[in-house]
PDB file of C-alpha atoms in Angstrom:
ATOM      1  CA  MET A  16      12.733  20.364  -6.856  1.00  0.00           C
ATOM      2  CA  ARG A  17      14.207  21.168  -3.448  1.00  0.00           C
ATOM      3  CA  ALA A  18      15.403  18.051  -1.642  1.00  0.00           C
ATOM      4  CA  PHE A  19      14.037  16.995   1.735  1.00  0.00           C
ATOM      5  CA  SER A  20      16.231  17.547   4.764  1.00  0.00           C
ATOM      6  CA  LYS A  21      16.766  14.641   7.164  1.00  0.00           C
ATOM      7  CA  ARG A  22      14.560  16.411   9.662  1.00  0.00           C
ATOM      8  CA  ALA A  23      11.775  16.832   7.091  1.00  0.00           C
ATOM      9  CA  VAL A  24      11.977  13.158   6.068  1.00  0.00           C
ATOM     10  CA  LYS A  25      11.644  12.078   9.684  1.00  0.00           C
ATOM     11  CA  GLU A  26       8.668  14.385  10.185  1.00  0.00           C
ATOM     12  CA  PHE A  27       7.131  13.075   6.934  1.00  0.00           C
ATOM     13  CA  TYR A  28       7.172   9.504   8.247  1.00  0.00           C
ATOM     14  CA  ARG A  29       6.217  10.506  11.790  1.00  0.00           C
ATOM     15  CA  ARG A  30       2.969  11.974  10.522  1.00  0.00           C
ATOM     16  CA  LEU A  31       2.157   9.016   8.278  1.00  0.00           C
ATOM     17  CA  ALA A  32       2.919   6.670  11.182  1.00  0.00           C
ATOM     18  CA  ALA A  33       0.558   8.606  13.431  1.00  0.00           C
ATOM     19  CA  THR A  34      -2.321   7.946  11.039  1.00  0.00           C
ATOM     20  CA  ARG A  35      -1.691   4.181  11.013  1.00  0.00           C
ATOM     21  CA  PRO A  36       0.669   3.068  13.809  1.00  0.00           C
ATOM     22  CA  ILE A  37       0.817  -0.555  12.621  1.00  0.00           C
ATOM     23  CA  PRO A  38      -0.308  -0.650   8.985  1.00  0.00           C
ATOM     24  CA  GLN A  39      -1.201  -3.908   7.292  1.00  0.00           C
ATOM     25  CA  THR A  40      -1.330  -5.094   3.715  1.00  0.00           C
ATOM     26  CA  GLU A  41      -4.830  -5.083   2.279  1.00  0.00           C
ATOM     27  CA  LEU A  42      -4.269  -8.423   0.582  1.00  0.00           C
ATOM     28  CA  GLU A  43      -5.816 -11.326   2.490  1.00  0.00           C
ATOM     29  CA  PHE A  44      -3.597 -14.331   3.176  1.00  0.00           C
ATOM     30  CA  ILE A  45      -3.082 -17.230   5.589  1.00  0.00           C
ATOM     31  CA  ASN A  46       0.628 -18.005   5.454  1.00  0.00           C
ATOM     32  CA  PRO A  47       3.735 -17.032   3.442  1.00  0.00           C
ATOM     33  CA  PHE A  48       2.667 -19.202   0.511  1.00  0.00           C
ATOM     34  CA  THR A  49      -0.823 -17.718   0.232  1.00  0.00           C
ATOM     35  CA  LEU A  50       0.721 -14.255   0.557  1.00  0.00           C
ATOM     36  CA  LEU A  51       3.036 -15.070  -2.345  1.00  0.00           C
ATOM     37  CA  VAL A  52       0.073 -16.300  -4.392  1.00  0.00           C
ATOM     38  CA  ALA A  53      -1.967 -13.180  -3.583  1.00  0.00           C
ATOM     39  CA  VAL A  54       0.862 -10.838  -4.560  1.00  0.00           C
ATOM     40  CA  VAL A  55       1.428 -12.676  -7.845  1.00  0.00           C
ATOM     41  CA  LEU A  56      -2.288 -12.412  -8.579  1.00  0.00           C
ATOM     42  CA  SER A  57      -2.319  -8.692  -7.722  1.00  0.00           C
ATOM     43  CA  ALA A  58      -0.053  -7.725 -10.626  1.00  0.00           C
ATOM     44  CA  GLN A  59      -2.096  -5.402 -12.877  1.00  0.00           C
ATOM     45  CA  ALA A  60      -5.120  -6.059 -10.657  1.00  0.00           C
ATOM     46  CA  THR A  61      -6.631  -4.509  -7.543  1.00  0.00           C
ATOM     47  CA  ASP A  62      -6.291  -5.919  -4.047  1.00  0.00           C
ATOM     48  CA  THR A  63     -10.073  -5.874  -3.782  1.00  0.00           C
ATOM     49  CA  GLY A  64     -10.434  -8.013  -6.897  1.00  0.00           C
ATOM     50  CA  VAL A  65      -7.822 -10.475  -5.666  1.00  0.00           C
ATOM     51  CA  ASN A  66      -9.469 -10.714  -2.237  1.00  0.00           C
ATOM     52  CA  LYS A  67     -12.752 -11.678  -3.846  1.00  0.00           C
ATOM     53  CA  ALA A  68     -11.173 -14.675  -5.578  1.00  0.00           C
ATOM     54  CA  THR A  69      -8.704 -15.996  -3.021  1.00  0.00           C
ATOM     55  CA  PRO A  70     -10.953 -17.242  -0.164  1.00  0.00           C
ATOM     56  CA  ALA A  71     -12.272 -20.091  -2.297  1.00  0.00           C
ATOM     57  CA  LEU A  72      -8.795 -20.752  -3.693  1.00  0.00           C
ATOM     58  CA  PHE A  73      -7.060 -20.789  -0.312  1.00  0.00           C
ATOM     59  CA  ALA A  74      -9.729 -23.079   1.135  1.00  0.00           C
ATOM     60  CA  LEU A  75      -8.567 -25.677  -1.396  1.00  0.00           C
ATOM     61  CA  ALA A  76      -4.885 -24.844  -1.852  1.00  0.00           C
ATOM     62  CA  ASP A  77      -2.972 -23.131   0.945  1.00  0.00           C
ATOM     63  CA  THR A  78       0.300 -24.989   0.312  1.00  0.00           C
ATOM     64  CA  PRO A  79       2.365 -25.656  -2.827  1.00  0.00           C
ATOM     65  CA  LYS A  80       1.487 -29.368  -2.728  1.00  0.00           C
ATOM     66  CA  LYS A  81      -2.225 -28.640  -2.564  1.00  0.00           C
ATOM     67  CA  MET A  82      -1.863 -26.145  -5.413  1.00  0.00           C
ATOM     68  CA  LEU A  83      -0.261 -28.800  -7.598  1.00  0.00           C
ATOM     69  CA  ALA A  84      -2.979 -31.281  -6.627  1.00  0.00           C
ATOM     70  CA  LEU A  85      -5.628 -28.717  -7.537  1.00  0.00           C
ATOM     71  CA  GLY A  86      -4.378 -28.555 -11.117  1.00  0.00           C
ATOM     72  CA  GLU A  87      -4.083 -25.690 -13.553  1.00  0.00           C
ATOM     73  CA  GLU A  88      -7.561 -25.909 -15.078  1.00  0.00           C
ATOM     74  CA  ARG A  89      -9.287 -25.797 -11.707  1.00  0.00           C
ATOM     75  CA  LEU A  90      -7.033 -22.917 -10.689  1.00  0.00           C
ATOM     76  CA  VAL A  91      -8.007 -21.028 -13.845  1.00  0.00           C
ATOM     77  CA  GLU A  92     -11.684 -21.395 -12.922  1.00  0.00           C
ATOM     78  CA  LEU A  93     -11.073 -19.983  -9.449  1.00  0.00           C
ATOM     79  CA  ILE A  94      -9.089 -16.913 -10.572  1.00  0.00           C
ATOM     80  CA  ARG A  95     -10.921 -16.183 -13.830  1.00  0.00           C
ATOM     81  CA  THR A  96     -12.141 -12.803 -12.535  1.00  0.00           C
ATOM     82  CA  ILE A  97      -8.547 -11.549 -12.196  1.00  0.00           C
ATOM     83  CA  GLY A  98      -6.695 -10.009 -15.120  1.00  0.00           C
ATOM     84  CA  LEU A  99      -4.171 -12.198 -16.980  1.00  0.00           C
ATOM     85  CA  PHE A 100      -5.571 -15.213 -15.140  1.00  0.00           C
ATOM     86  CA  ARG A 101      -4.205 -17.846 -17.542  1.00  0.00           C
ATOM     87  CA  THR A 102      -0.640 -16.540 -17.390  1.00  0.00           C
ATOM     88  CA  LYS A 103      -0.875 -16.218 -13.632  1.00  0.00           C
ATOM     89  CA  ALA A 104      -2.239 -19.747 -13.306  1.00  0.00           C
ATOM     90  CA  ARG A 105       0.718 -21.127 -15.266  1.00  0.00           C
ATOM     91  CA  ASN A 106       3.149 -19.173 -13.098  1.00  0.00           C
ATOM     92  CA  LEU A 107       1.523 -20.296  -9.870  1.00  0.00           C
ATOM     93  CA  MET A 108       1.660 -23.941 -10.881  1.00  0.00           C
ATOM     94  CA  ALA A 109       5.301 -23.594 -11.930  1.00  0.00           C
ATOM     95  CA  LEU A 110       6.395 -21.785  -8.771  1.00  0.00           C
ATOM     96  CA  SER A 111       4.522 -24.311  -6.621  1.00  0.00           C
ATOM     97  CA  ARG A 112       6.466 -27.112  -8.296  1.00  0.00           C
ATOM     98  CA  ILE A 113       9.770 -25.321  -7.662  1.00  0.00           C
ATOM     99  CA  LEU A 114       8.876 -24.714  -4.015  1.00  0.00           C
ATOM    100  CA  VAL A 115       8.120 -28.415  -3.534  1.00  0.00           C
ATOM    101  CA  GLU A 116      11.151 -29.713  -5.417  1.00  0.00           C
ATOM    102  CA  GLN A 117      13.774 -27.171  -4.320  1.00  0.00           C
ATOM    103  CA  HIS A 118      12.572 -25.610  -1.063  1.00  0.00           C
ATOM    104  CA  ASP A 119      10.751 -28.425   0.774  1.00  0.00           C
ATOM    105  CA  GLY A 120       7.437 -26.719   0.125  1.00  0.00           C
ATOM    106  CA  GLU A 121       8.449 -23.556   1.972  1.00  0.00           C
ATOM    107  CA  VAL A 122       8.640 -19.980   0.705  1.00  0.00           C
ATOM    108  CA  PRO A 123      12.316 -18.974   0.845  1.00  0.00           C
ATOM    109  CA  ARG A 124      13.395 -15.978   2.904  1.00  0.00           C
ATOM    110  CA  ASP A 125      15.852 -14.950   0.236  1.00  0.00           C
ATOM    111  CA  ARG A 126      15.475 -12.345  -2.498  1.00  0.00           C
ATOM    112  CA  ALA A 127      17.403 -14.226  -5.184  1.00  0.00           C
ATOM    113  CA  ALA A 128      15.457 -17.432  -4.550  1.00  0.00           C
ATOM    114  CA  LEU A 129      12.150 -15.566  -4.657  1.00  0.00           C
ATOM    115  CA  GLU A 130      13.000 -13.721  -7.869  1.00  0.00           C
ATOM    116  CA  ALA A 131      13.922 -17.041  -9.477  1.00  0.00           C
ATOM    117  CA  LEU A 132      10.285 -18.141  -9.161  1.00  0.00           C
ATOM    118  CA  PRO A 133       8.015 -17.717 -12.224  1.00  0.00           C
ATOM    119  CA  GLY A 134       5.908 -14.570 -12.022  1.00  0.00           C
ATOM    120  CA  VAL A 135       7.950 -13.120  -9.162  1.00  0.00           C
ATOM    121  CA  GLY A 136       9.900  -9.918  -9.716  1.00  0.00           C
ATOM    122  CA  ARG A 137      11.651  -7.539  -7.367  1.00  0.00           C
ATOM    123  CA  LYS A 138       8.453  -5.850  -6.208  1.00  0.00           C
ATOM    124  CA  THR A 139       6.750  -9.144  -5.347  1.00  0.00           C
ATOM    125  CA  ALA A 140       9.866 -10.405  -3.580  1.00  0.00           C
ATOM    126  CA  ASN A 141      10.027  -7.213  -1.541  1.00  0.00           C
ATOM    127  CA  VAL A 142       6.390  -7.544  -0.459  1.00  0.00           C
ATOM    128  CA  VAL A 143       6.884 -11.157   0.641  1.00  0.00           C
ATOM    129  CA  LEU A 144      10.105 -10.370   2.489  1.00  0.00           C
ATOM    130  CA  ASN A 145       8.453  -7.429   4.250  1.00  0.00           C
ATOM    131  CA  VAL A 146       5.037  -8.838   5.110  1.00  0.00           C
ATOM    132  CA  ALA A 147       5.831 -12.516   5.660  1.00  0.00           C
ATOM    133  CA  PHE A 148       9.277 -12.196   7.223  1.00  0.00           C
ATOM    134  CA  GLY A 149       9.430  -8.669   8.619  1.00  0.00           C
ATOM    135  CA  GLU A 150      12.323  -7.521   6.443  1.00  0.00           C
ATOM    136  CA  PRO A 151      12.603  -3.695   6.032  1.00  0.00           C
ATOM    137  CA  THR A 152      12.147  -3.826   2.263  1.00  0.00           C
ATOM    138  CA  ILE A 153      10.227  -1.264   0.206  1.00  0.00           C
ATOM    139  CA  ALA A 154       8.239  -2.553  -2.751  1.00  0.00           C
ATOM    140  CA  VAL A 155       7.710   0.271  -5.230  1.00  0.00           C
ATOM    141  CA  ASP A 156       4.378  -0.005  -7.016  1.00  0.00           C
ATOM    142  CA  THR A 157       2.551   2.719  -8.942  1.00  0.00           C
ATOM    143  CA  HIS A 158       1.269   4.364  -5.750  1.00  0.00           C
ATOM    144  CA  ILE A 159       4.667   4.545  -4.068  1.00  0.00           C
ATOM    145  CA  PHE A 160       6.339   5.652  -7.300  1.00  0.00           C
ATOM    146  CA  ARG A 161       3.829   8.500  -7.564  1.00  0.00           C
ATOM    147  CA  VAL A 162       4.092   9.573  -3.906  1.00  0.00           C
ATOM    148  CA  ALA A 163       7.899   9.492  -3.900  1.00  0.00           C
ATOM    149  CA  ASN A 164       8.120  11.612  -7.049  1.00  0.00           C
ATOM    150  CA  ARG A 165       5.175  13.948  -6.490  1.00  0.00           C
ATOM    151  CA  THR A 166       6.125  14.871  -2.918  1.00  0.00           C
ATOM    152  CA  GLY A 167       9.836  15.052  -3.696  1.00  0.00           C
ATOM    153  CA  LEU A 168      10.631  12.574  -0.933  1.00  0.00           C
ATOM    154  CA  ALA A 169      12.614  10.227  -3.178  1.00  0.00           C
ATOM    155  CA  PRO A 170      12.361  11.164  -6.860  1.00  0.00           C
ATOM    156  CA  GLY A 171      13.501   8.701  -9.492  1.00  0.00           C
ATOM    157  CA  LYS A 172      12.841   7.790 -13.116  1.00  0.00           C
ATOM    158  CA  THR A 173      12.429   4.059 -12.487  1.00  0.00           C
ATOM    159  CA  PRO A 174      10.923   1.956  -9.680  1.00  0.00           C
ATOM    160  CA  LEU A 175      14.393   0.692  -8.782  1.00  0.00           C
ATOM    161  CA  ALA A 176      15.757   4.236  -8.576  1.00  0.00           C
ATOM    162  CA  VAL A 177      12.893   5.224  -6.286  1.00  0.00           C
ATOM    163  CA  GLU A 178      13.380   2.105  -4.165  1.00  0.00           C
ATOM    164  CA  LEU A 179      17.075   2.823  -3.679  1.00  0.00           C
ATOM    165  CA  ALA A 180      16.347   6.482  -2.897  1.00  0.00           C
ATOM    166  CA  LEU A 181      13.728   5.504  -0.321  1.00  0.00           C
ATOM    167  CA  GLU A 182      16.069   2.989   1.276  1.00  0.00           C
ATOM    168  CA  ALA A 183      18.728   5.687   1.526  1.00  0.00           C
ATOM    169  CA  CYS A 184      16.534   8.400   3.029  1.00  0.00           C
ATOM    170  CA  THR A 185      14.085   6.477   5.228  1.00  0.00           C
ATOM    171  CA  PRO A 186      15.082   6.494   8.905  1.00  0.00           C
ATOM    172  CA  VAL A 187      15.792   3.048  10.328  1.00  0.00           C
ATOM    173  CA  GLU A 188      12.909   3.205  12.804  1.00  0.00           C
ATOM    174  CA  TYR A 189      10.417   3.688   9.966  1.00  0.00           C
ATOM    175  CA  LYS A 190      11.722   1.212   7.378  1.00  0.00           C
ATOM    176  CA  ARG A 191       9.712  -1.771   8.600  1.00  0.00           C
ATOM    177  CA  TYR A 192       6.386  -0.154   7.677  1.00  0.00           C
ATOM    178  CA  ALA A 193       7.472   2.492   5.160  1.00  0.00           C
ATOM    179  CA  HIS A 194       6.120   0.431   2.261  1.00  0.00           C
ATOM    180  CA  HIS A 195       2.639   0.303   3.800  1.00  0.00           C
ATOM    181  CA  TRP A 196       2.456   3.954   4.837  1.00  0.00           C
ATOM    182  CA  LEU A 197       3.464   5.126   1.378  1.00  0.00           C
ATOM    183  CA  ILE A 198       1.180   2.809  -0.565  1.00  0.00           C
ATOM    184  CA  LEU A 199      -1.863   3.579   1.603  1.00  0.00           C
ATOM    185  CA  HIS A 200      -1.167   7.303   1.393  1.00  0.00           C
ATOM    186  CA  GLY A 201      -0.980   7.031  -2.382  1.00  0.00           C
ATOM    187  CA  ARG A 202      -4.097   4.892  -2.609  1.00  0.00           C
ATOM    188  CA  TYR A 203      -6.380   7.013  -0.430  1.00  0.00           C
ATOM    189  CA  VAL A 204      -4.944  10.546  -0.212  1.00  0.00           C
ATOM    190  CA  CYS A 205      -2.251  11.282  -2.812  1.00  0.00           C
ATOM    191  CA  LYS A 206      -4.389   9.832  -5.581  1.00  0.00           C
ATOM    192  CA  ALA A 207      -3.335   9.837  -9.219  1.00  0.00           C
ATOM    193  CA  ARG A 208      -5.979  12.082 -10.777  1.00  0.00           C
ATOM    194  CA  LYS A 209      -6.780  14.457  -7.931  1.00  0.00           C
ATOM    195  CA  PRO A 210      -4.774  14.272  -4.716  1.00  0.00           C
ATOM    196  CA  ASP A 211      -6.708  15.173  -1.577  1.00  0.00           C
ATOM    197  CA  CYS A 212      -4.276  17.885  -0.501  1.00  0.00           C
ATOM    198  CA  PRO A 213      -6.577  19.629   2.022  1.00  0.00           C
ATOM    199  CA  ASP A 214      -6.855  16.373   3.984  1.00  0.00           C
ATOM    200  CA  CYS A 215      -3.173  15.432   3.641  1.00  0.00           C
ATOM    201  CA  VAL A 216      -1.098  15.282   6.832  1.00  0.00           C
ATOM    202  CA  ILE A 217       2.148  16.082   4.992  1.00  0.00           C
ATOM    203  CA  ALA A 218       0.816  18.807   2.642  1.00  0.00           C
ATOM    204  CA  ASP A 219       3.132  21.479   4.021  1.00  0.00           C
ATOM    205  CA  LEU A 220       6.180  19.226   3.571  1.00  0.00           C
ATOM    206  CA  CYS A 221       5.197  18.097   0.073  1.00  0.00           C
ATOM    207  CA  ARG A 222       6.993  19.729  -2.886  1.00  0.00           C
ATOM    208  CA  TYR A 223       4.057  19.235  -5.290  1.00  0.00           C
ATOM    209  CA  ALA A 224       3.361  22.620  -6.885  1.00  0.00           C
ATOM    210  CA  ALA A 225      -0.173  21.993  -8.152  1.00  0.00           C
ATOM    211  CA  LYS A 226      -1.841  21.215  -4.826  1.00  0.00           C
ATOM    212  CA  THR A 227      -5.612  20.801  -4.936  1.00  0.00           C
ATOM    213  CA  GLY A 228      -8.242  22.419  -2.751  1.00  0.00           C
ATOM    214  CA  PRO A 229      -8.560  25.778  -0.999  1.00  0.00           C
ATOM    215  CA  ALA A 230      -5.201  27.171   0.095  1.00  0.00           C
ATOM    216  CA  GLU A 231      -6.531  28.091   3.536  1.00  0.00           C
ATOM    217  CA  LEU A 232      -7.413  24.479   4.282  1.00  0.00           C
ATOM    218  CA  ILE A 233      -3.939  23.311   3.309  1.00  0.00           C
ATOM    219  CA  ALA A 234      -2.408  26.052   5.454  1.00  0.00           C
ATOM    220  CA  ALA A 235      -4.595  25.068   8.395  1.00  0.00           C
ATOM    221  CA  GLN A 236      -3.541  21.457   7.989  1.00  0.00           C
ATOM    222  CA  ALA A 237       0.113  22.493   8.054  1.00  0.00           C
ATOM    223  CA  LEU A 238      -0.397  24.282  11.388  1.00  0.00           C
ATOM    224  CA  THR A 239      -2.144  21.331  13.024  1.00  0.00           C
ATOM    225  CA  GLU A 240       0.173  19.365  15.279  1.00  0.00           C
ATOM    226  CA  ALA A 241      -2.248  16.605  16.214  1.00  0.00           C
ATOM    227  CA  ILE A 242      -3.184  14.095  13.557  1.00  0.00           C
ATOM    228  CA  PRO A 243      -6.983  13.932  13.198  1.00  0.00           C
ATOM    229  CA  SER A 244      -8.635  10.602  13.742  1.00  0.00           C
ATOM    230  CA  PRO A 245     -10.303   8.842  10.772  1.00  0.00           C
ATOM    231  CA  ALA A 246     -13.708   9.733  12.230  1.00  0.00           C
ATOM    232  CA  LYS A 247     -12.752  13.398  12.565  1.00  0.00           C
ATOM    233  CA  SER A 248     -11.366  13.437   9.040  1.00  0.00           C
ATOM    234  CA  ALA A 249     -14.636  12.012   7.755  1.00  0.00           C
ATOM    235  CA  ARG A 250     -16.595  14.710   9.588  1.00  0.00           C
ATOM    236  CA  LEU A 251     -14.338  17.430   8.197  1.00  0.00           C
ATOM    237  CA  ARG A 252     -14.842  16.146   4.656  1.00  0.00           C
ATOM    238  CA  ALA A 253     -18.604  15.952   5.196  1.00  0.00           C
ATOM    239  CA  ASN A 254     -18.705  19.483   6.587  1.00  0.00           C
ATOM    240  CA  ARG A 255     -16.772  20.840   3.619  1.00  0.00           C
ATOM    241  CA  GLN A 256     -19.220  19.237   1.211  1.00  0.00           C
ATOM    242  CA  ALA A 257     -22.510  19.879   3.049  1.00  0.00           C
ATOM    243  CA  PRO A 258     -24.402  23.166   2.670  1.00  0.00           C
ATOM    244  CA  ARG A 259     -24.551  25.323   5.807  1.00  0.00           C
ATOM    245  CA  SER A 260     -27.860  26.287   7.410  1.00  0.00           C
ATOM    246  CA  ARG A 261     -28.877  28.028  10.579  1.00  0.00           C
ATOM    247  CA  VAL A 262     -31.292  26.574  13.118  1.00  0.00           C
ATOM    248  CA  SER A 263     -32.336  27.651  16.546  1.00  0.00           C
ATOM    249  CA  SER A 264     -30.657  25.986  19.490  1.00  0.00           C
ATOM    250  CA  PRO A 265     -32.597  25.003  22.644  1.00  0.00           C
ATOM    251  CA  ARG A 266     -31.303  28.215  24.312  1.00  0.00           C
ATOM    252  CA  GLY A 267     -32.553  30.390  21.530  1.00  0.00           C
ATOM    253  CA  ARG A 268     -29.135  30.968  19.928  1.00  0.00           C
ATOM    254  CA  SER A 269     -28.432  30.062  16.355  1.00  0.00           C
ATOM    255  CA  SER A 270     -26.083  27.211  15.504  1.00  0.00           C
ATOM    256  CA  GLY A 271     -23.872  27.388  12.414  1.00  0.00           C
ATOM    257  CA  ARG A 272     -24.080  23.678  11.504  1.00  0.00           C
ATOM    258  CA  VAL A 273     -26.611  20.895  11.411  1.00  0.00           C
TER     259      VAL A 273
END
């Protein structure tokens, strides 16, 4: 697979940035601790599923001390709808105890300290460092791993290899939000089963050989300088799917769309 040039990488991120100038995590949280809890809960679960459970949880326990006071059994009841809830409950109680005893109840702004917490690996630490503290870290999940390999932006056989490749190639001005742009692109456009190539803003840069959709639409997208708004994109998708009919206009001319 042909490697991206520095110019192509910059253009890749410029286009993703244009679609979402200031992207945000889709996990709901209140403070660094609740963010940490939400990310731990999101392992092998969807953000949507986590967001359904956490409002009630965070209303009762938005600090490590309150989490310990809540108790493991009550925590289990509140997160029962999330996969691996018992293991996650044990980890959350254990990490809350460590935060109280070793970090004065605060989430540390340090990778090693975060990874020492039960249930927290490199990906979770990267998310917390990026979202809570603004560090330019890139947390490689399944979406980012797929996008990096499929597009050829930063291929690698392991999440760590992809992370290091992304850190090496991503321009400094885009590192702060690179994680979010890549994950959202993978979640909503460069999907696992059938990527939406005709509606992809980086289709002409992408090295993926088996692009989906009519070739003329992909070519047209490549020639478009302006990034379409979400509303325009929705209309384009609707127009591609809707049958065409002809009706008379008020001036007696026929219109190609309804």
